[in-house]
Coordinates of C-alpha atoms and ligand atoms in Angstrom, one line a residue:
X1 CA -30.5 -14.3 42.3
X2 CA -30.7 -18.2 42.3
X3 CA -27.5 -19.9 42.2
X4 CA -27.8 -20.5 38.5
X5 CA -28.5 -17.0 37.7
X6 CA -25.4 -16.1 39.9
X7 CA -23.1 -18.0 37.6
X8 CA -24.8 -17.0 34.4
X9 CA -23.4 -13.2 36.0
X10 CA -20.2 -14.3 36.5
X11 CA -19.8 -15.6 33.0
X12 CA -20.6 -12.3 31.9
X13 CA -18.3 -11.0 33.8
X14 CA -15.9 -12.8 32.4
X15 CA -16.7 -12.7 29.1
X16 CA -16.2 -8.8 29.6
X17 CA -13.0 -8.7 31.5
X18 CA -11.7 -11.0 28.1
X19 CA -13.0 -7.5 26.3
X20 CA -15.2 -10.3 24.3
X21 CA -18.8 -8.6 25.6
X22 CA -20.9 -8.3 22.6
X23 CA -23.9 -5.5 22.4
X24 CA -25.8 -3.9 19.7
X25 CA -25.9 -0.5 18.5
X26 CA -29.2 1.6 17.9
X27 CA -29.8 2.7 14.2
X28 CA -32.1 5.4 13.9
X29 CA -32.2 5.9 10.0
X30 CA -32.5 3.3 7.0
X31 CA -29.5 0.8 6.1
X32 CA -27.2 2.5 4.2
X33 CA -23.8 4.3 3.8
X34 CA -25.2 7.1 5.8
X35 CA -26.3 6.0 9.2
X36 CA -27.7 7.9 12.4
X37 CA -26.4 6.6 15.5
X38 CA -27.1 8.3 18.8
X39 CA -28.3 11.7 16.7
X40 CA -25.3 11.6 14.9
X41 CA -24.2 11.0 11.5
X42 CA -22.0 8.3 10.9
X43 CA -20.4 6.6 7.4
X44 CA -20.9 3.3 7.9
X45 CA -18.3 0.3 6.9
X46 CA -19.2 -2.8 8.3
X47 CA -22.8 -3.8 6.4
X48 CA -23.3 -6.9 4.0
X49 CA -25.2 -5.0 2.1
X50 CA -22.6 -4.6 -0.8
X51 CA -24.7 -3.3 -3.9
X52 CA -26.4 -0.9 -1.7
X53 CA -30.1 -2.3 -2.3
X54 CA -31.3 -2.6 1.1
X55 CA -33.0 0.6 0.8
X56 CA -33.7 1.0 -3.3
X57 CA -36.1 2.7 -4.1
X58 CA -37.6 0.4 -6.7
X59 CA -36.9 -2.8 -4.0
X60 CA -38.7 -0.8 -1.5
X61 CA -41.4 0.1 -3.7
X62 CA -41.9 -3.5 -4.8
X63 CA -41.9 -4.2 -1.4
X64 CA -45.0 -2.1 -0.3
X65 CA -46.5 -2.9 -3.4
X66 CA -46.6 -6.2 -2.6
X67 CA -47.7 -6.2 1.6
X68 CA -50.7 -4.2 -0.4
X69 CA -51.4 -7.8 -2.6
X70 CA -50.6 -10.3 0.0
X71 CA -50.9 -8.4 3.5
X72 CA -47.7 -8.8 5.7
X73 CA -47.5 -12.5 7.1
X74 CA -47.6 -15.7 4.9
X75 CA -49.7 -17.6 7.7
X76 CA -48.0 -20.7 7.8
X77 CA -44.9 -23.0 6.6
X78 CA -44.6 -23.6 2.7
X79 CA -45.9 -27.2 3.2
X80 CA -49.0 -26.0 4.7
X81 CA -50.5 -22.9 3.0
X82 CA -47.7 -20.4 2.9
X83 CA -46.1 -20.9 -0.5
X84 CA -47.2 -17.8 -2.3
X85 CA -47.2 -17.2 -6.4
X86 CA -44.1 -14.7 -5.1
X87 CA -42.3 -17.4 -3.6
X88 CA -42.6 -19.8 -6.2
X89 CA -41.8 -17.2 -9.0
X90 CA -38.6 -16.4 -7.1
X91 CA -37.2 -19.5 -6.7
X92 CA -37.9 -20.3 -10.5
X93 CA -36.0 -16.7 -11.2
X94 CA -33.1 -18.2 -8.4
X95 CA -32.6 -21.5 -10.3
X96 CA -32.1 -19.8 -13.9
X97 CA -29.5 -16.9 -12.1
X98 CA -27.7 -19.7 -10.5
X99 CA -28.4 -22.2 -13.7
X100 CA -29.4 -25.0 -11.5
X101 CA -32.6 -27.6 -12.1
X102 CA -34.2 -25.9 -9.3
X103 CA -34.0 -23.6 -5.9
X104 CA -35.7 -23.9 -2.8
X105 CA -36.4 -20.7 0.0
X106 CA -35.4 -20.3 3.2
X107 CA -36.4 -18.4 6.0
X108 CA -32.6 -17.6 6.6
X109 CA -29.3 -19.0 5.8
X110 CA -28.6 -20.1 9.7
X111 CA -31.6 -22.4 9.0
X112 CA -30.7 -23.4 5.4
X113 CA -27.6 -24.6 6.3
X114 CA -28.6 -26.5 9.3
X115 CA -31.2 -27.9 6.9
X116 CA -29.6 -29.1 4.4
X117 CA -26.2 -30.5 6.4
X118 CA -28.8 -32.5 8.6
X119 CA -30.8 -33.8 6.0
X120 CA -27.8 -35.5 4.1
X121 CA -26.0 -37.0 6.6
X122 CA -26.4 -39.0 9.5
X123 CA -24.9 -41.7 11.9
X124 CA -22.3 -43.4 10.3
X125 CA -21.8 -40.8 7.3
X126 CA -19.0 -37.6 7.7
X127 CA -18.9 -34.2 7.0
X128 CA -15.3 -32.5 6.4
X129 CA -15.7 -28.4 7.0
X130 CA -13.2 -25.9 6.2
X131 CA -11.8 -24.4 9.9
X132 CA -13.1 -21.1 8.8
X133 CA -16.7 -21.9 8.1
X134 CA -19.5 -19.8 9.0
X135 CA -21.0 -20.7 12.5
X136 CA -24.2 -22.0 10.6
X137 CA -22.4 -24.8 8.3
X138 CA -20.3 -25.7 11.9
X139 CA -23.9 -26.2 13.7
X140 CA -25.1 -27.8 10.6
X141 CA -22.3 -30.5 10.9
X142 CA -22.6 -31.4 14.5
X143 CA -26.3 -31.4 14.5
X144 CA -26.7 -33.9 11.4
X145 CA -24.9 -36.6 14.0
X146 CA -22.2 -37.2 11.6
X147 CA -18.2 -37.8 12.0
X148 CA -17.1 -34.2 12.1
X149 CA -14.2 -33.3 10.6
X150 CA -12.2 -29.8 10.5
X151 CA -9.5 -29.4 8.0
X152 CA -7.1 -26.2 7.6
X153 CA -7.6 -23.3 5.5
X154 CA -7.8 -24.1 2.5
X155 CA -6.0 -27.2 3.2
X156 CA -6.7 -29.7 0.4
X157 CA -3.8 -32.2 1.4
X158 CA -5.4 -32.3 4.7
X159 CA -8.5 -32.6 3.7
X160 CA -7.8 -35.8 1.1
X161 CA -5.9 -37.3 4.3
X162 CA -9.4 -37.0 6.0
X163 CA -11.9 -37.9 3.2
X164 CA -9.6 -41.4 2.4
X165 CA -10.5 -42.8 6.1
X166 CA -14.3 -41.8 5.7
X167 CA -16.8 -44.3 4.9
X168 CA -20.6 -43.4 4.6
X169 CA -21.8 -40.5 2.8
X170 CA -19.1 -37.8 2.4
X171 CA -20.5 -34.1 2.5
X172 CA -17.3 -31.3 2.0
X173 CA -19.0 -28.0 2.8
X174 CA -17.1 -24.5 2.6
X175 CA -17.6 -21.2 2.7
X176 CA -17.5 -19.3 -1.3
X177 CA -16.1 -16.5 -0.1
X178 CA -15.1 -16.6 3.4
X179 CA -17.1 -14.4 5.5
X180 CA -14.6 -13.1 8.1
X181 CA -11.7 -12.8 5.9
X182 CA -12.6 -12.0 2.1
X183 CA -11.1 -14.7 0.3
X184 CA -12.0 -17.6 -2.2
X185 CA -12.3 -21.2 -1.7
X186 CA -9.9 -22.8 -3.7
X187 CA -13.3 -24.1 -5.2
X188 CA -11.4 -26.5 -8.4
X189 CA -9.7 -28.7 -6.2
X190 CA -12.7 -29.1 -3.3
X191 CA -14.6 -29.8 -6.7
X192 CA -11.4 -32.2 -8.0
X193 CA -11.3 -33.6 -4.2
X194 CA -15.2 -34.1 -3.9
X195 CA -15.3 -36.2 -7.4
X196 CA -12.4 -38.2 -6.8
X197 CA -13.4 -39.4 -3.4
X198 CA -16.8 -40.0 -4.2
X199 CA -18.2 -37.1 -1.7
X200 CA -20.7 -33.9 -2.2
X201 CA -19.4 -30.7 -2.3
X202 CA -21.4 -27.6 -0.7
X203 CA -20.5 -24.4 -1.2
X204 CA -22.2 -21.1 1.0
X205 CA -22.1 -18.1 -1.2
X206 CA -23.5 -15.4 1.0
X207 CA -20.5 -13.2 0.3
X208 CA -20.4 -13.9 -3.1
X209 CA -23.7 -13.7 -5.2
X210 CA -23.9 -10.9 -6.6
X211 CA -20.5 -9.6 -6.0
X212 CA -18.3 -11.9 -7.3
X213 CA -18.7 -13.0 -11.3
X214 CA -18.9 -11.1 -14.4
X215 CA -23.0 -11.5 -14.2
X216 CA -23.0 -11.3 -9.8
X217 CA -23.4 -15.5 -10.0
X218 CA -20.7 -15.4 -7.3
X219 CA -18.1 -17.8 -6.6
X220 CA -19.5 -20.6 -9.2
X221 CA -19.3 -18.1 -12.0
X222 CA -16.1 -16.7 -11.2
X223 CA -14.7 -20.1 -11.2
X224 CA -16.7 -21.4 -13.7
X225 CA -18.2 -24.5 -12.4
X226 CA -21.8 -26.3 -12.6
X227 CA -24.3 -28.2 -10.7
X228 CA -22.1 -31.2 -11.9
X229 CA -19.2 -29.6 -10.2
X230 CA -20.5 -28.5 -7.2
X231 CA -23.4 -30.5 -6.7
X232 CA -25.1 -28.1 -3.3
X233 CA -24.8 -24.3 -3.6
X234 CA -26.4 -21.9 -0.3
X235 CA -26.9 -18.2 -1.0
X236 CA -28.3 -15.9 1.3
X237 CA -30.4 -13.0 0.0
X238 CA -30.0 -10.6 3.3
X239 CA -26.4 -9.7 1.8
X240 CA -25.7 -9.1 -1.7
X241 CA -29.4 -8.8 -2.4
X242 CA -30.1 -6.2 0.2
X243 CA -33.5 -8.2 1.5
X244 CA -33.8 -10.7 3.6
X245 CA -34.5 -14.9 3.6
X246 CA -32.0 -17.6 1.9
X247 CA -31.7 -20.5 -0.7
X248 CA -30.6 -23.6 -1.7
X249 CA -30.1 -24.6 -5.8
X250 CA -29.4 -27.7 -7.3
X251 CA -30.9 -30.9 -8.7
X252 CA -34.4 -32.3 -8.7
X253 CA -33.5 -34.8 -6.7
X254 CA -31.7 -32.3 -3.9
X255 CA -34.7 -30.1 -3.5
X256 CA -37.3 -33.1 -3.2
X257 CA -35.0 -34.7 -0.6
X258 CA -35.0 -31.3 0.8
X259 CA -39.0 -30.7 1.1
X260 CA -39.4 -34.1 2.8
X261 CA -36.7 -34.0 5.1
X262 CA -35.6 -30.9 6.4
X263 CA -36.3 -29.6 9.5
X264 CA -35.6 -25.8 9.3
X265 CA -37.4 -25.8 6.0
X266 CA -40.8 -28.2 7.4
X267 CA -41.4 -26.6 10.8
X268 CA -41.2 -22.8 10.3
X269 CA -43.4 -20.3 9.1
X270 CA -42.2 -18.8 5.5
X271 CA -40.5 -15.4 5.0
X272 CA -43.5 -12.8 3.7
X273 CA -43.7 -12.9 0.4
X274 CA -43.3 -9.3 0.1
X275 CA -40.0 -9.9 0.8
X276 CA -39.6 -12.2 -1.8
X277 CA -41.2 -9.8 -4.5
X278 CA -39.0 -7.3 -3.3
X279 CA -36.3 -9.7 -3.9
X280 CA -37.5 -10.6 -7.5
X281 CA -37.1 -6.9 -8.5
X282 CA -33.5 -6.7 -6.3
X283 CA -32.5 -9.7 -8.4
X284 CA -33.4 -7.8 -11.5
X285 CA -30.8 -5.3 -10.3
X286 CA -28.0 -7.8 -9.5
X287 CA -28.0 -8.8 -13.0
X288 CA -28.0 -6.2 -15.2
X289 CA -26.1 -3.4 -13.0
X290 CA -22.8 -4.4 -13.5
X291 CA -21.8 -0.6 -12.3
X292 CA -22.2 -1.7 -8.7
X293 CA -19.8 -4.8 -8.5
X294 CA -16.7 -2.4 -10.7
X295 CA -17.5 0.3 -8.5
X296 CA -16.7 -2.3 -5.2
X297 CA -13.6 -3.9 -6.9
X298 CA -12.3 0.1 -7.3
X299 CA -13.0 0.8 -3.9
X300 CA -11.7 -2.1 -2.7
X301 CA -8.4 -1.5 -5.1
X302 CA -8.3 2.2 -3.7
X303 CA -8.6 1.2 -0.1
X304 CA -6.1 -2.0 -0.4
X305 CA -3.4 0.5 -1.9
X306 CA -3.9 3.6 0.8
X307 CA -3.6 0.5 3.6
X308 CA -0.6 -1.0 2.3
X309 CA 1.2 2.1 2.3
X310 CA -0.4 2.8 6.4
X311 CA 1.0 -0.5 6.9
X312 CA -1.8 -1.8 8.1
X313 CA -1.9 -5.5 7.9
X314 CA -4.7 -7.1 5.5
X315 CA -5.9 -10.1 3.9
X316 CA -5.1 -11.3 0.9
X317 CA -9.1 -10.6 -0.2
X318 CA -10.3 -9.3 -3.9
X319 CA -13.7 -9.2 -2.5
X320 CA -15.6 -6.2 -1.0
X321 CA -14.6 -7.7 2.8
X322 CA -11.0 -6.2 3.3
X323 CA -10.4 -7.0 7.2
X324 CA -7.5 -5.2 8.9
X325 CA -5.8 -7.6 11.0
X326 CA -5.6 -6.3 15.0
X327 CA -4.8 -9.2 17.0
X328 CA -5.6 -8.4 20.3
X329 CA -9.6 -8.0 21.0
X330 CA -9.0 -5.1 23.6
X331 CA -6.7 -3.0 20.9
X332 CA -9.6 -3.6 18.2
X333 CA -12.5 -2.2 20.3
X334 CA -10.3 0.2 21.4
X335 CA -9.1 0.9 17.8
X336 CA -13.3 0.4 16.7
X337 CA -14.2 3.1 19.4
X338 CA -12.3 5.7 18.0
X339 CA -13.2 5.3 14.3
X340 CA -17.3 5.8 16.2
X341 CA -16.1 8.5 17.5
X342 CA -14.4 10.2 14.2
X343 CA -17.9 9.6 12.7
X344 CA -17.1 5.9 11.4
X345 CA -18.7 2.7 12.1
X346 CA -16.4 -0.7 11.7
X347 CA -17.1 -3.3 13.9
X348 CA -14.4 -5.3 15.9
X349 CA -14.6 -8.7 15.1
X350 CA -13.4 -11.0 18.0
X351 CA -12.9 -14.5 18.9
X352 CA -15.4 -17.3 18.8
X353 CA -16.2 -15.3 15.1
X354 CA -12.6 -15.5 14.3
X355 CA -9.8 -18.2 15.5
X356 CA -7.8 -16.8 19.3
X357 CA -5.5 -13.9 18.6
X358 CA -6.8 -12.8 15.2
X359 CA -9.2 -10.0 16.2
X360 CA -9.9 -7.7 13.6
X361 CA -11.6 -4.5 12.1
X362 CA -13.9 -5.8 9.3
X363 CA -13.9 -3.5 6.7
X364 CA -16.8 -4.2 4.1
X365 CA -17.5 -1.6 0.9
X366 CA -21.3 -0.8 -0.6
X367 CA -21.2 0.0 -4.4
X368 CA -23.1 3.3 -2.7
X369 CA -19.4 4.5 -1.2
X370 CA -17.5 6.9 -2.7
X371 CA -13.9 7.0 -3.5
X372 CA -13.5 10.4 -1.6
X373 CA -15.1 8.6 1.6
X374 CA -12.4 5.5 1.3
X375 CA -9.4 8.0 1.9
X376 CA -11.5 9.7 4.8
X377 CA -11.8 6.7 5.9
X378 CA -7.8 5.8 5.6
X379 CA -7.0 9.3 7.4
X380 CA -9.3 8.4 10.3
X381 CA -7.7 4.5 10.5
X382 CA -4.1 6.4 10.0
X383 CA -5.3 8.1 13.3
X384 CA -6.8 5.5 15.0
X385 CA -4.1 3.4 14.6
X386 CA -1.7 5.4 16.7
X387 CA -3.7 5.6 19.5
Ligands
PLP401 C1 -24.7 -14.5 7.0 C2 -24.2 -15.8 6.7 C3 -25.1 -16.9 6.9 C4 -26.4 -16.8 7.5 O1 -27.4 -16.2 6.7 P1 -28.6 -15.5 7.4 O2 -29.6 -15.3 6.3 O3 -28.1 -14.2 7.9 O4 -29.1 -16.4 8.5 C5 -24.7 -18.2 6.5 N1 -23.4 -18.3 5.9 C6 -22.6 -17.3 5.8 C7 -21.2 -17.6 5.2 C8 -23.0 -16.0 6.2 O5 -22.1 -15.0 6.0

C-alpha cells in the first residue's frame, strides 16, 4: 500500500475500534414492513417510508406505465432537454399541495439544499442553522461561503443574540421535523424571529409532508403558516411519498432565482420522469388517505406508552420517528444486533449523525405496521435491553 492508502487503513481502524464503522445491509425483497435479509424474514423499523407507498401497487404501476411512455432516462438536465410534461405537471401538482406560487424538482434533497443555501447567500451575508440540522442544510451553509452560525436546539434566544450582529442577507434554515429525533421546530417564533430581523426562513420538511397536518402538508399545515410566513420550504419525496427526487416551493421570484443560479439544480441530469409520474399518482394518495397518517399517530401512541412503562428513555416526538435513547454507540449496535437477530431491523444511529454520547436506536412506524407487530416489537426491545 502507498503511504496514503496506509493511513486511509488506519483511519478505518479507528473509526471501528470507536464502534462508529458504518456498512450496509443486503435487502433481497421490496421496501416494506416485511423485508428478507440474508434468507430471512425480518419486520422492519427503521425506513422513511412512513405511508407505506414505496411499493403501492397503483405507484408501481404508474411507474411502469410511465418508463413504457418516456423510456427510463430523461437524457439530460432540465435546462437542456430533460424537463418532461411529467415533471412539469408534478411540480404544478407540488405548488397547489404546498399552496405556494410555484415548485421546482430536484434530483435529491442533499442537492436541493445545497442548492438553494448556496444560491442565496454569499460572502458577506450569514446563515444561522439549528445544531440539529440535517447534514445537507450543514453542507449547504458552509459551501454558500457565508458566516455560519449554529444555534441550540430550538434555541430562539440564542439565535436572536446571533441574527442582531449579522449584516448581509440573513438565511435561518431548520429542519420541520427533525430527522434524528422526531420533533417540531418551534416553527412560529423562527417565523416571528425571521420577520423581525429582516432574515429568510427555510424550513426542510422531509419528515413531515405527508405525515404531519390534517391534509399530510407537513409542518406548515400543522402550524398553520404561508409562503409569507416561511418564505423557502424543502421536501423530499424519497420519504413520505415513497419515490424518490426532492423540491423546493415558494415565490416566483425564489424559483427564477433558483433556475439561474443553482448549481445542483443546473449541472445534473434530471430524475426519470417515471419517477415523477409515479410520484403524481403517490401524491394522489398522500392527500386523500388520511387512514395512513391516524394509523402512524396510533402506532406511535401504542409504542410511546408500552416504552414508558419498559423505561426506555424516548424523545419527546409526536411524529412517526420515536428514537430510543442509548448513549453509548457500542451498547446500541450491540443492543441493534440482537433486535436482527430476534427477526427485527432498527438501525443504531451514532455520532457524526447525532451529537457525542447520544447514540440511539431509531425507531420509525409505516402506516403498513400493525398494532400486534408494535408490542412484538416492545417484547423483543424488553429483551434486548437486558442484554
Ligand atoms: C433525507 C433528508 C434529506 C436528503 O434527502 P434525499 O432526497 O434523501 O437526498 C434532506 N433533509 C432531511 C431533513 C432529510 O431527512
Amino acid at each position: 500500500m502507498t503511504p496514503a492508502f496506509t493511513q486511509l487503513a488506519a483511519n478505518l481502524e479507528n473509526i471501528a475500534r470507536k464502534n462508529l464503522y458504518r456498512s450496509r445491509r443486503i435487502i433481497e425483497s421490496p421496501q416494506g414492513i416485511n423485508l428478507q435479509l440474508d434468507g430471512r424474514n425480518i419486520l422492519n423499523f427503521c425506513s422513511n417510508d412512513y405511508l407505506g407507498l414505496a411499493n403501492h401497487p397503483h405507484v408501481v404501476k404508474a411507474f411502469i406505465t410511465a418508463a413504457n411512455q418516456y423510456g427510463v432516462g430523461s437524457g439530460s438536465a432540465h435546462l437542456v432537454c430533460g424537463h418532461s410534461f411529467a415533471h412539469h405537471a408534478l411540480e404544478e401538482e407540488l405548488a397547489a399541495f404546498t399552496g405556494r406560487d410555484r415548485a421546482l424538482l430536484f434530483s435529491t434533497g442533499y442537492m436541493a439544499n445545497l442548492g438553494v443555501i448556496s444560491s442565496l447567500l454569499g460572502r458577506g451575508d450569514a446563515v444561522f442553522e439549528d445544531r440539529l440540522n440535517h447534514a445537507s442544510l450543514l453542507d449547504g451553509g458552509l459551501l454558500s461561503g457565508a458566516k455560519f452560525k449554529r444555534y441550540a436546539h430550538a434555541d430562539i434566544d440564542h439565535l436572536v443574540t446571533d441574527l442582531q450582529k449579522a449584516a448581509g442577507n440573513k438565511l435561518i434554515v431548520t429542519d420541520g421535523v427533525f430527522s434524528m429525533d422526531g420533533d417540531f421546530a418551534p416553527l412560529k417564533k423562527l417565523s416571528h424571529a425571521a420577520k423581525s430581523h429582516n432574515a429568510w426562513l427555510m424550513v426542510d420538511d422531509a419528515h413531515g409532508l405527508g405525515v404531519v397536518g390534517e391534509r399530510g402538508g407537513g409542518i406548515l399545515e400543522y402550524y398553520d403558516l404561508k409562503q409569507d410566513d416561511v418564505a423557502i420550504l424543502m421536501g423530499t419525496l424519497g420519504k413520505g411519498f415513497g419515490t424518490f427526487g426532492a423540491f423546493v416551493a415558494g415565490s416566483e421570484v425564489l424559483i427564477e432565482t433558483l433556475i439561474q443560479k443553482a448549481r445542483t439544480y443546473i449541472y445534473t441530469t434530471a430524475l426519470p420522469a417515471a419517477v415523477a409520474e409515479a410520484t403524481r399518482v403517490s401524491l394522489k394518495f398522500v392527500i386523500a388517505e388520511n387512514w395512513r397518517r391516524d394509523k402512524l399517530k396510533k402506532l406511535s401512541a401504542r409504542f410511546r406508552s408500552g416504552a414508558q412503562q419498559l423505561g426506555l428513555q424516548l424523545v419527546d416526538s409526536s411524529s412517526a420517528i420515536q428514537p430510543i435513547l442509548i448513549g453509548d454507540s457500542k451498547r446500541a449496535v450491540v443492543i441493534s444486533n440482537a433486535l436482527l437477530n430476534a427477526g427485527f431491523l432498527i438501525s443504531a444511529i451514532r455520532p457524526p449523525t447525532v451529537p457525542q454520547g447520544t447514540a440511539r436506536l431509531r425507531v420509525t412506524f409505516s402506516a403498513m405496521h400493525e398494532e400486534q407487530q408494535i408490542d412484538q416489537l416492545l417484547d423483543a426491545l424488553a429483551k434486548s435491553m437486558a442484554c
